[in-house]
Amino acid sequence: MASSGVLENPTRNKTLFIKTYGCQMNAYDSDKMAKLLEPLGFILGNNASNADLIILNTCHIREKATEKVFSELGRLRKLKMEGFKNGRNVLLAVAGCVAQAEGSEIITRAPYVDLVFGPQTYHRLPNMVMEATNSRQKSEVNGAGIIDTDFPVETKFDYLPTDTTSSTSAFLSIQEGCDKFCSFCVVPYTRGTEASRPVEQILHESINLIKAGAKELVLLGQNVNAYHGLSKSGKEWSLSRLIRELAEIDGLARIRYTTSHPKDMDHELIMAHAEVPQLMPYLHLPIQTGSDRMLKAMNRKHDVAFYVKIIEKLRAARPDIALSSDFIVGHPGETDNDFADTIRLIMEIGYSQAYSFKYSPRPGTPASNLEQLSDATKSDRLQTLQQLLNEQQFSFNMQCINTSQKVLVERRRDRDGRLTGRTPFMQNVSFDGPIRLLGELIDINVEQATEKSLFGRVAIKEQCSGHLIMNKNYSEGRKHA
Ligand code: 5AD
Ligand code: SF4
């Protein structure tokens, strides 16, 4: 039976379960949601079945995202019904880009959902949850039906809690949204137009993360190299300026940033790759296609020659830089020749890894109204492209065998108890070692490689009075060391 109208103790311990889809930005948002809800007594768990609040933090970028969310909601409905029968008000929330895009349609199709909120309003989550808790589930099939998909005037970053716990490698959102309006992409519609966080806020959060144990910061933004946040003096800082400032913070060993647009890859940022030792020699710089015709159709605002020039400059600045990209095959209008151009570009550049997708029409985007290619054509092209990218990734990994790589040790794998971390070039490495190495920057002798990972052994540098001493060199070392 549903319980009566008595208000719950808002600080009683309750369990929160968040299922996160999509990008690192969503992972960052999910972390923040969990922290926002701590004062209400919510403890993050890893099981939906005993949770008091279940949040689906959704992604809308590709494929049948909306349908996937509705089928997941269908499964969760059973948990909510069971809770209702036992007098428990299990709250069900849909967050993220599907929530932003679908809004009230979610409540219409799934009336048992309690909360629907977008990426720009989750700082209001505690209030929404209090309201939903106190409003009580109205019937077996009706949730609280609270919807907040505003693009509010206040910025959520002014309301989000700062971190007091952290992982070795921490995400830090510095920029959000996008003004580029690529023909295929929903981001400008779901995340809104481009906005940069103020410098002071970012420095403050960075220092907190580092104090809490982070050795690496991954600066996040949908269009991160378009960053132009206001500094204390009222001047706008570029991403390279911000990176140089972060590099001054004691204890920060590594800096990365993602995702970038070629048009915003300015000279200073390229030079930062040469001059800032903490900036890792790896860059995810999507081009999407190797055909000028398709770049135009995609409204990418540059041609292939422009991209190749940037890569040349980056390699001149930092000869060992490893490169990654996103590719879309089967965008409307893509011919065999266009696809052949993409293959040629991949062979010319040589990627250490890359992501590739079949074009999927996103409602409301310009390309979704154009004539679509057959799924068979898209699948064929994707297979050819991925085979080439996998070969490149494998040979890049193979080149590392018998080399020593600096690895930031991030976690212990449950599966086999081995430690894992990343090389400067973003490769995953696993090896046996004591737990005390977690959070350390150590040398690993690479012994084996697969397409996706490296395997190695902790390098033993010295022998001293009968004890083996691990090399504990905390600094990343100078460029090209
Ligand atoms: N179809 C396929 N892939 C897409 N991406 C974005 N929108 C679509 C779409 N409609 C890919 C792009 C982008 C990455 C994050 O997702 O390659 O860079
Ligand atoms: Fe989407 Fe990236 Fe294009 Fe912006 S630049 S519209 S985020 S693909």
Coordinates of C-alpha atoms and ligand atoms in Angstrom, one line a residue:
M1 CA 0.0 0.0 0.0
A2 CA 1.1 3.5 -0.6
S3 CA 2.0 5.3 2.7
S4 CA 0.1 8.2 4.1
G5 CA 0.9 11.9 3.8
V6 CA 3.4 11.9 6.7
L7 CA 6.6 13.6 5.6
E8 CA 9.7 11.5 5.5
N9 CA 12.8 12.3 7.6
P10 CA 14.8 13.8 4.7
T11 CA 18.1 12.8 6.2
R12 CA 17.4 9.0 6.8
N13 CA 20.0 6.9 4.9
K14 CA 18.7 5.8 1.5
T15 CA 20.2 4.2 -1.5
L16 CA 20.8 5.8 -4.8
F17 CA 21.5 4.0 -8.1
I18 CA 22.7 5.9 -11.2
K19 CA 23.0 4.2 -14.6
T20 CA 25.1 6.4 -16.8
Y21 CA 25.1 6.2 -20.6
G22 CA 27.4 8.0 -23.1
C23 CA 30.2 10.4 -22.7
Q24 CA 32.6 11.4 -19.9
M25 CA 30.6 14.5 -19.4
N26 CA 27.7 12.3 -18.3
A27 CA 30.0 10.4 -16.0
Y28 CA 31.0 13.7 -14.5
D29 CA 27.4 14.8 -14.1
S30 CA 26.4 11.5 -12.4
D31 CA 29.2 12.0 -9.9
K32 CA 28.0 15.5 -9.1
M33 CA 24.4 14.2 -8.8
A34 CA 25.5 11.7 -6.2
K35 CA 27.3 14.4 -4.2
L36 CA 24.3 16.8 -4.4
L37 CA 22.1 14.1 -2.9
E38 CA 24.5 13.1 0.0
P39 CA 23.0 15.8 2.3
L40 CA 19.6 14.2 1.8
G41 CA 21.0 10.9 3.1
F42 CA 21.4 9.2 -0.2
I43 CA 24.3 6.7 -0.4
L44 CA 25.4 5.6 -3.8
G45 CA 24.9 1.8 -4.4
N46 CA 25.6 -0.4 -7.3
N47 CA 22.3 -2.2 -7.5
A48 CA 18.9 -0.9 -8.8
S49 CA 16.9 -3.6 -7.0
N50 CA 17.3 -2.1 -3.5
A51 CA 17.5 1.5 -4.4
D52 CA 15.2 4.3 -3.2
L53 CA 16.1 6.5 -6.1
I54 CA 17.1 5.3 -9.5
I55 CA 18.5 7.8 -12.0
L56 CA 19.0 7.0 -15.7
N57 CA 21.5 9.6 -16.9
T58 CA 20.9 9.3 -20.6
C59 CA 22.7 10.0 -23.9
H60 CA 21.0 11.0 -27.1
I61 CA 23.9 11.2 -29.5
R62 CA 23.5 8.0 -31.5
E63 CA 21.3 5.1 -32.2
K64 CA 17.9 4.4 -30.7
A65 CA 18.7 6.1 -27.5
T66 CA 15.1 7.0 -26.7
E67 CA 13.8 3.5 -27.2
K68 CA 16.6 2.1 -25.1
V69 CA 15.6 4.4 -22.3
F70 CA 12.0 3.4 -22.5
S71 CA 12.8 -0.3 -22.5
E72 CA 15.0 0.2 -19.4
L73 CA 12.2 2.1 -17.8
G74 CA 9.8 -0.8 -18.5
R75 CA 12.2 -3.0 -16.5
L76 CA 12.5 -0.6 -13.7
R77 CA 8.8 -0.1 -13.5
K78 CA 8.5 -3.6 -11.9
L79 CA 10.9 -2.5 -9.1
K80 CA 8.8 0.6 -8.5
M81 CA 5.5 -1.4 -8.4
E82 CA 7.0 -3.9 -5.9
G83 CA 8.1 -1.0 -3.8
F84 CA 4.6 0.5 -4.0
K85 CA 3.1 -2.7 -2.8
N86 CA 5.5 -2.8 0.2
G87 CA 4.9 0.8 1.1
R88 CA 8.2 2.0 -0.3
N89 CA 8.2 5.1 -2.6
V90 CA 10.9 4.2 -5.1
L91 CA 11.7 7.3 -7.1
L92 CA 12.5 6.9 -10.8
A93 CA 14.3 9.7 -12.6
V94 CA 15.4 10.3 -16.2
A95 CA 18.3 12.8 -16.6
G96 CA 20.6 13.8 -19.4
C97 CA 20.2 14.5 -23.0
V98 CA 17.2 12.1 -23.7
A99 CA 15.4 13.9 -20.9
Q100 CA 16.2 17.2 -22.4
A101 CA 15.1 16.2 -25.9
E102 CA 11.9 14.3 -24.9
G103 CA 10.7 16.3 -21.8
S104 CA 7.1 15.7 -21.0
E105 CA 6.9 12.9 -23.7
I106 CA 8.6 10.7 -21.1
I107 CA 5.9 11.2 -18.5
T108 CA 3.2 10.7 -21.2
R109 CA 4.7 7.3 -22.3
A110 CA 5.9 6.3 -18.8
P111 CA 3.6 8.0 -16.2
Y112 CA 5.3 6.1 -13.4
V113 CA 8.5 8.2 -13.8
D114 CA 8.8 10.8 -11.0
L115 CA 11.5 13.2 -12.3
V116 CA 12.7 14.3 -15.7
F117 CA 15.5 16.8 -15.8
G118 CA 18.1 17.9 -18.3
P119 CA 21.9 18.5 -18.1
Q120 CA 21.5 22.2 -17.2
T121 CA 19.1 21.8 -14.2
Y122 CA 20.5 18.9 -12.2
H123 CA 21.8 21.3 -9.5
R124 CA 18.1 21.6 -8.6
L125 CA 17.9 17.9 -8.0
P126 CA 17.7 18.0 -4.1
N127 CA 14.6 20.2 -4.4
M128 CA 13.1 18.0 -7.0
V129 CA 13.7 14.9 -4.9
M130 CA 12.3 16.5 -1.8
E131 CA 9.2 17.5 -3.7
A132 CA 8.8 14.1 -5.2
T133 CA 9.3 12.4 -1.8
N134 CA 6.8 14.5 -0.1
S135 CA 4.2 14.3 -2.9
R136 CA 4.2 10.5 -2.6
Q137 CA 3.4 8.2 -5.4
K138 CA -0.2 8.9 -6.3
S139 CA -1.2 5.4 -7.6
E140 CA 0.4 2.2 -8.8
V141 CA 1.0 3.8 -12.2
N142 CA 1.5 7.5 -11.5
G143 CA 4.8 9.0 -10.4
A144 CA 5.4 12.5 -9.2
G145 CA 5.6 13.8 -12.8
I146 CA 8.1 16.6 -12.1
I147 CA 9.8 18.0 -15.2
D148 CA 12.6 20.5 -15.4
T149 CA 14.3 20.9 -18.8
D150 CA 15.0 24.6 -18.6
F151 CA 18.1 26.3 -19.9
P152 CA 18.2 28.4 -16.7
V153 CA 19.8 31.8 -16.3
E154 CA 21.8 30.7 -13.3
T155 CA 24.7 28.4 -14.1
K156 CA 24.6 25.1 -12.4
F157 CA 28.3 25.2 -11.7
D158 CA 27.6 27.9 -9.0
Y159 CA 25.5 25.4 -7.2
L160 CA 27.4 22.1 -7.6
P161 CA 29.3 20.8 -4.6
T162 CA 33.1 20.8 -4.8
D163 CA 34.9 17.5 -4.5
T164 CA 36.3 16.1 -1.3
T165 CA 36.9 12.6 -2.7
S166 CA 38.7 11.8 -5.8
S167 CA 40.2 9.2 -8.1
T168 CA 43.7 9.2 -9.4
S169 CA 42.5 10.5 -12.7
A170 CA 39.7 13.0 -12.2
F171 CA 37.3 14.5 -14.7
L172 CA 36.8 18.2 -14.5
S173 CA 34.1 19.9 -16.6
I174 CA 35.4 23.3 -17.9
Q175 CA 33.1 24.0 -20.8
E176 CA 29.7 22.8 -22.0
G177 CA 27.5 23.0 -25.1
C178 CA 28.4 23.8 -28.7
D179 CA 27.8 26.5 -31.3
K180 CA 29.1 24.5 -34.3
F181 CA 25.8 22.8 -35.4
C182 CA 27.3 19.9 -37.3
S183 CA 24.6 18.5 -39.6
F184 CA 24.3 15.2 -37.7
C185 CA 24.7 16.3 -34.0
V186 CA 22.1 16.8 -31.3
V187 CA 24.6 18.4 -28.8
P188 CA 23.8 22.1 -29.5
Y189 CA 20.1 21.2 -29.0
T190 CA 20.4 19.1 -25.8
R191 CA 23.4 20.7 -24.1
G192 CA 22.7 24.2 -25.3
T193 CA 25.1 26.8 -26.8
E194 CA 28.8 27.0 -25.8
A195 CA 29.5 28.2 -22.3
S196 CA 32.8 28.3 -20.4
R197 CA 33.3 28.1 -16.6
P198 CA 35.1 31.0 -14.9
V199 CA 38.9 30.4 -14.3
E200 CA 38.7 30.8 -10.5
Q201 CA 36.0 28.1 -10.2
I202 CA 38.1 25.7 -12.2
L203 CA 41.3 26.4 -10.3
H204 CA 39.4 25.9 -7.0
E205 CA 38.0 22.6 -8.1
S206 CA 41.4 21.5 -9.4
I207 CA 43.1 22.2 -6.1
N208 CA 40.4 20.2 -4.3
L209 CA 40.7 17.3 -6.6
I210 CA 44.4 17.2 -6.2
K211 CA 44.2 17.5 -2.4
A212 CA 41.9 14.6 -2.5
G213 CA 44.4 12.4 -4.4
A214 CA 44.0 13.2 -8.1
K215 CA 47.3 13.1 -10.0
E216 CA 45.7 13.6 -13.4
L217 CA 43.0 16.0 -14.6
V218 CA 41.0 15.4 -17.7
L219 CA 39.4 18.7 -18.7
L220 CA 36.0 18.0 -20.3
G221 CA 33.9 19.9 -22.7
Q222 CA 31.8 19.1 -25.8
N223 CA 34.0 21.6 -27.6
V224 CA 36.7 22.0 -24.9
N225 CA 39.3 23.8 -27.0
A226 CA 36.8 26.6 -27.6
Y227 CA 37.2 27.3 -23.9
H228 CA 37.1 31.1 -23.2
G229 CA 36.4 31.5 -19.5
L230 CA 36.6 34.7 -17.6
S231 CA 39.6 35.2 -15.3
K232 CA 39.7 37.2 -12.0
S233 CA 40.8 40.3 -13.9
G234 CA 37.9 40.1 -16.2
K235 CA 40.0 38.9 -19.2
E236 CA 39.1 35.8 -21.2
W237 CA 41.5 32.9 -20.9
S238 CA 42.0 30.4 -23.7
L239 CA 42.4 26.7 -23.0
S240 CA 46.2 26.9 -23.4
R241 CA 46.4 29.7 -20.8
L242 CA 44.3 27.6 -18.4
I243 CA 46.5 24.6 -19.0
R244 CA 49.7 26.6 -18.3
E245 CA 48.1 27.8 -15.0
L246 CA 47.1 24.3 -14.0
A247 CA 50.6 23.0 -14.7
E248 CA 51.8 25.3 -11.9
I249 CA 49.8 23.4 -9.3
D250 CA 52.0 21.1 -7.1
G251 CA 51.2 17.5 -7.3
L252 CA 49.4 17.6 -10.7
A253 CA 51.4 15.1 -12.8
R254 CA 49.2 14.9 -15.9
I255 CA 46.8 17.0 -17.9
R256 CA 44.5 15.9 -20.7
Y257 CA 41.6 17.5 -22.5
T258 CA 38.7 16.2 -24.6
T259 CA 36.9 16.7 -27.0
S260 CA 38.3 19.2 -29.4
H261 CA 37.3 20.7 -32.8
P262 CA 40.0 21.3 -35.4
K263 CA 38.8 24.9 -36.0
D264 CA 39.7 25.8 -32.3
M265 CA 43.1 24.2 -32.3
D266 CA 45.0 27.5 -32.1
H267 CA 48.8 28.1 -32.2
E268 CA 49.1 28.6 -28.4
L269 CA 47.4 25.3 -27.7
I270 CA 49.7 23.5 -30.2
M271 CA 52.7 25.1 -28.5
A272 CA 51.4 24.0 -25.1
H273 CA 52.0 20.5 -26.3
A274 CA 55.6 21.4 -26.9
E275 CA 56.2 23.3 -23.7
V276 CA 54.0 21.9 -20.9
P277 CA 55.5 18.6 -19.7
Q278 CA 52.3 17.7 -17.8
L279 CA 50.2 17.9 -21.0
M280 CA 50.1 14.3 -22.2
P281 CA 51.2 13.4 -25.7
Y282 CA 47.8 12.2 -26.8
L283 CA 45.0 14.2 -28.5
H284 CA 41.5 13.2 -29.5
L285 CA 40.8 15.5 -32.5
P286 CA 37.8 14.3 -34.5
I287 CA 37.5 14.9 -38.2
Q288 CA 34.5 12.6 -38.9
T289 CA 35.3 12.1 -42.6
G290 CA 38.3 12.4 -45.0
S291 CA 36.2 13.8 -47.8
D292 CA 36.0 17.6 -48.4
R293 CA 32.5 17.2 -49.9
M294 CA 31.3 15.4 -46.8
L295 CA 33.0 17.9 -44.4
K296 CA 31.0 20.5 -46.2
A297 CA 27.8 18.5 -46.0
M298 CA 28.4 18.0 -42.3
N299 CA 28.9 21.7 -41.7
R300 CA 32.3 21.1 -40.1
K301 CA 33.6 24.5 -41.3
H302 CA 37.1 23.3 -42.5
D303 CA 38.6 21.0 -45.1
V304 CA 40.9 18.0 -45.0
A305 CA 44.0 20.1 -45.8
F306 CA 43.3 22.3 -42.8
Y307 CA 43.2 19.3 -40.5
V308 CA 46.3 17.7 -42.0
K309 CA 48.1 21.0 -41.4
I310 CA 47.2 21.0 -37.7
I311 CA 48.4 17.5 -37.3
E312 CA 51.7 18.5 -38.9
K313 CA 52.1 21.4 -36.5
L314 CA 51.2 19.2 -33.6
R315 CA 53.8 16.6 -34.7
A316 CA 56.4 19.3 -35.1
A317 CA 55.6 20.6 -31.6
R318 CA 55.5 17.1 -30.0
P319 CA 56.9 14.4 -32.3
D320 CA 55.7 11.5 -30.2
I321 CA 52.0 12.7 -30.0
A322 CA 49.5 9.9 -30.4
L323 CA 46.3 10.8 -32.3
S324 CA 42.7 9.7 -32.0
S325 CA 39.6 10.8 -33.9
D326 CA 35.9 10.1 -34.4
F327 CA 34.6 8.9 -37.8
I328 CA 31.1 8.7 -39.1
V329 CA 30.3 6.5 -42.0
G330 CA 27.1 6.7 -44.1
H331 CA 26.2 10.3 -43.6
P332 CA 23.5 11.3 -46.2
G333 CA 25.2 11.8 -49.5
E334 CA 28.4 9.8 -48.8
T335 CA 29.6 8.0 -52.0
D336 CA 32.1 5.2 -52.4
N337 CA 34.6 7.9 -53.4
D338 CA 34.0 9.9 -50.2
F339 CA 34.5 6.8 -48.2
A340 CA 37.7 6.0 -50.1
D341 CA 38.9 9.5 -49.1
T342 CA 38.3 8.7 -45.5
I343 CA 40.3 5.5 -45.7
R344 CA 43.1 7.4 -47.5
L345 CA 43.2 10.0 -44.7
I346 CA 43.4 7.3 -42.0
M347 CA 46.3 5.7 -43.8
E348 CA 48.0 9.1 -44.1
I349 CA 47.6 10.1 -40.5
G350 CA 48.0 6.8 -38.6
Y351 CA 45.9 6.8 -35.4
S352 CA 46.8 5.2 -32.1
Q353 CA 43.1 4.6 -31.6
A354 CA 39.8 6.0 -32.9
Y355 CA 36.1 5.8 -32.5
S356 CA 33.8 5.1 -35.5
F357 CA 30.1 5.0 -35.9
K358 CA 27.4 4.4 -38.5
Y359 CA 25.5 7.6 -39.1
S360 CA 22.2 7.6 -37.2
P361 CA 19.6 10.2 -37.9
R362 CA 18.9 12.3 -34.8
P363 CA 15.5 14.0 -34.8
G364 CA 15.6 17.7 -35.2
T365 CA 19.1 17.8 -36.9
P366 CA 19.5 18.9 -40.5
A367 CA 20.9 15.6 -41.8
S368 CA 18.0 13.6 -40.5
N369 CA 15.7 15.1 -43.2
L370 CA 18.0 14.1 -46.1
E371 CA 17.8 10.8 -48.1
Q372 CA 19.4 8.1 -46.0
L373 CA 21.9 5.4 -47.1
S374 CA 21.0 1.8 -46.6
D375 CA 22.1 0.1 -43.4
A376 CA 23.9 -2.5 -45.5
T377 CA 26.2 0.2 -47.0
K378 CA 26.8 1.7 -43.6
S379 CA 27.7 -1.7 -42.1
D380 CA 30.1 -2.6 -44.9
R381 CA 31.9 0.7 -44.7
L382 CA 32.1 0.6 -40.9
Q383 CA 33.6 -2.9 -41.0
T384 CA 36.2 -1.8 -43.5
L385 CA 37.0 1.3 -41.5
Q386 CA 37.2 -0.4 -38.2
Q387 CA 39.5 -3.1 -39.5
L388 CA 41.9 -0.5 -40.6
L389 CA 41.7 1.4 -37.3
N390 CA 42.1 -1.8 -35.3
E391 CA 45.2 -2.7 -37.4
Q392 CA 46.7 0.8 -36.7
Q393 CA 45.9 0.5 -33.0
F394 CA 47.5 -3.0 -32.8
S395 CA 50.7 -1.9 -34.5
F396 CA 50.9 1.2 -32.3
N397 CA 50.6 -1.1 -29.2
M398 CA 53.1 -3.6 -30.6
Q399 CA 55.7 -0.8 -31.0
C400 CA 55.6 -0.4 -27.3
I401 CA 56.8 -4.0 -26.6
N402 CA 60.2 -3.9 -24.9
T403 CA 59.9 -0.2 -24.0
S404 CA 59.5 1.3 -20.6
Q405 CA 56.3 3.4 -20.1
K406 CA 55.4 5.8 -17.4
V407 CA 52.0 4.5 -16.0
L408 CA 49.7 6.2 -13.6
V409 CA 48.2 3.4 -11.6
E410 CA 44.5 3.9 -11.4
R411 CA 42.8 0.8 -10.1
R412 CA 42.9 -2.9 -9.2
R413 CA 40.9 -5.2 -11.4
D414 CA 38.3 -7.3 -9.7
R415 CA 38.7 -10.0 -12.3
D416 CA 42.3 -11.0 -11.7
G417 CA 43.6 -8.6 -9.0
R418 CA 46.0 -7.0 -11.5
L419 CA 46.7 -3.3 -11.4
T420 CA 45.9 -1.1 -14.3
G421 CA 46.7 2.3 -15.5
R422 CA 47.5 4.3 -18.6
T423 CA 50.6 5.3 -20.5
P424 CA 51.0 8.9 -21.6
F425 CA 49.5 7.8 -24.9
M426 CA 46.2 6.7 -23.2
Q427 CA 46.9 3.0 -23.6
N428 CA 45.6 0.7 -20.9
V429 CA 48.3 -1.3 -19.2
S430 CA 47.9 -4.1 -16.7
F431 CA 50.5 -5.7 -14.5
D432 CA 51.0 -7.5 -11.2
G433 CA 51.9 -5.3 -8.3
P434 CA 51.2 -4.4 -4.7
I435 CA 48.1 -2.3 -3.8
R436 CA 50.3 0.5 -2.5
L437 CA 51.2 1.4 -6.1
L438 CA 47.7 2.7 -6.6
G439 CA 47.9 6.4 -7.4
E440 CA 51.6 6.2 -8.2
L441 CA 53.4 7.1 -11.4
I442 CA 55.7 4.2 -12.1
D443 CA 57.8 2.7 -14.9
I444 CA 56.4 -0.4 -16.6
N445 CA 58.3 -2.7 -18.9
V446 CA 55.9 -3.6 -21.6
E447 CA 56.0 -7.3 -22.5
Q448 CA 52.9 -8.0 -24.5
A449 CA 50.3 -6.1 -26.5
T450 CA 46.8 -6.7 -27.9
E451 CA 44.6 -4.5 -30.0
K452 CA 43.2 -2.8 -26.9
S453 CA 45.8 -3.2 -24.2
L454 CA 49.4 -3.6 -23.0
F455 CA 50.7 -6.0 -20.4
G456 CA 53.9 -5.6 -18.5
R457 CA 56.0 -5.8 -15.4
V458 CA 57.0 -3.1 -12.8
A459 CA 60.4 -1.9 -13.7
I460 CA 63.0 -2.6 -11.0
K461 CA 65.6 0.1 -11.2
E462 CA 68.0 -0.6 -8.4
Q463 CA 69.0 -3.2 -5.9
C464 CA 70.0 -2.0 -2.5
S465 CA 71.1 -3.9 0.6
G466 CA 69.1 -6.9 -0.5
H467 CA 65.8 -5.1 -0.9
L468 CA 64.3 -4.6 -4.4
I469 CA 63.3 -1.0 -4.7
M470 CA 60.5 0.1 -7.1
N471 CA 61.3 3.1 -9.1
K472 CA 59.1 5.9 -7.6
N473 CA 59.7 8.8 -9.9
Y474 CA 56.7 11.0 -9.3
S475 CA 57.4 13.6 -11.9
E476 CA 56.4 12.7 -15.5
G477 CA 59.9 13.7 -16.7
R478 CA 60.8 16.3 -19.2
K479 CA 59.3 16.2 -22.6
H480 CA 60.5 13.2 -24.7
A481 CA 62.3 11.8 -21.7
Ligands
5AD1 N1 25.4 9.5 -35.9 C1 26.5 8.8 -35.7 N2 27.5 9.3 -34.9 C2 27.3 10.5 -34.3 N3 28.1 11.2 -33.6 C3 27.5 12.4 -33.2 N4 26.3 12.4 -33.7 C4 26.1 11.2 -34.5 C5 25.1 10.7 -35.3 N5 24.0 11.3 -35.5 C6 29.5 10.9 -33.2 C7 30.5 11.9 -33.8 C8 30.9 12.6 -32.5 C9 30.8 11.5 -31.5 C10 30.8 12.0 -30.1 O1 29.6 10.9 -31.8 O2 31.6 11.1 -34.3 O3 32.3 13.1 -32.7
SF4_2 FE1 28.3 18.1 -32.1 FE2 31.0 18.2 -31.8 FE3 29.8 19.2 -34.0 FE4 29.5 20.5 -31.7 S1 31.4 20.2 -32.9 S2 27.9 20.0 -33.1 S3 29.5 18.7 -30.3 S4 29.9 17.1 -33.4

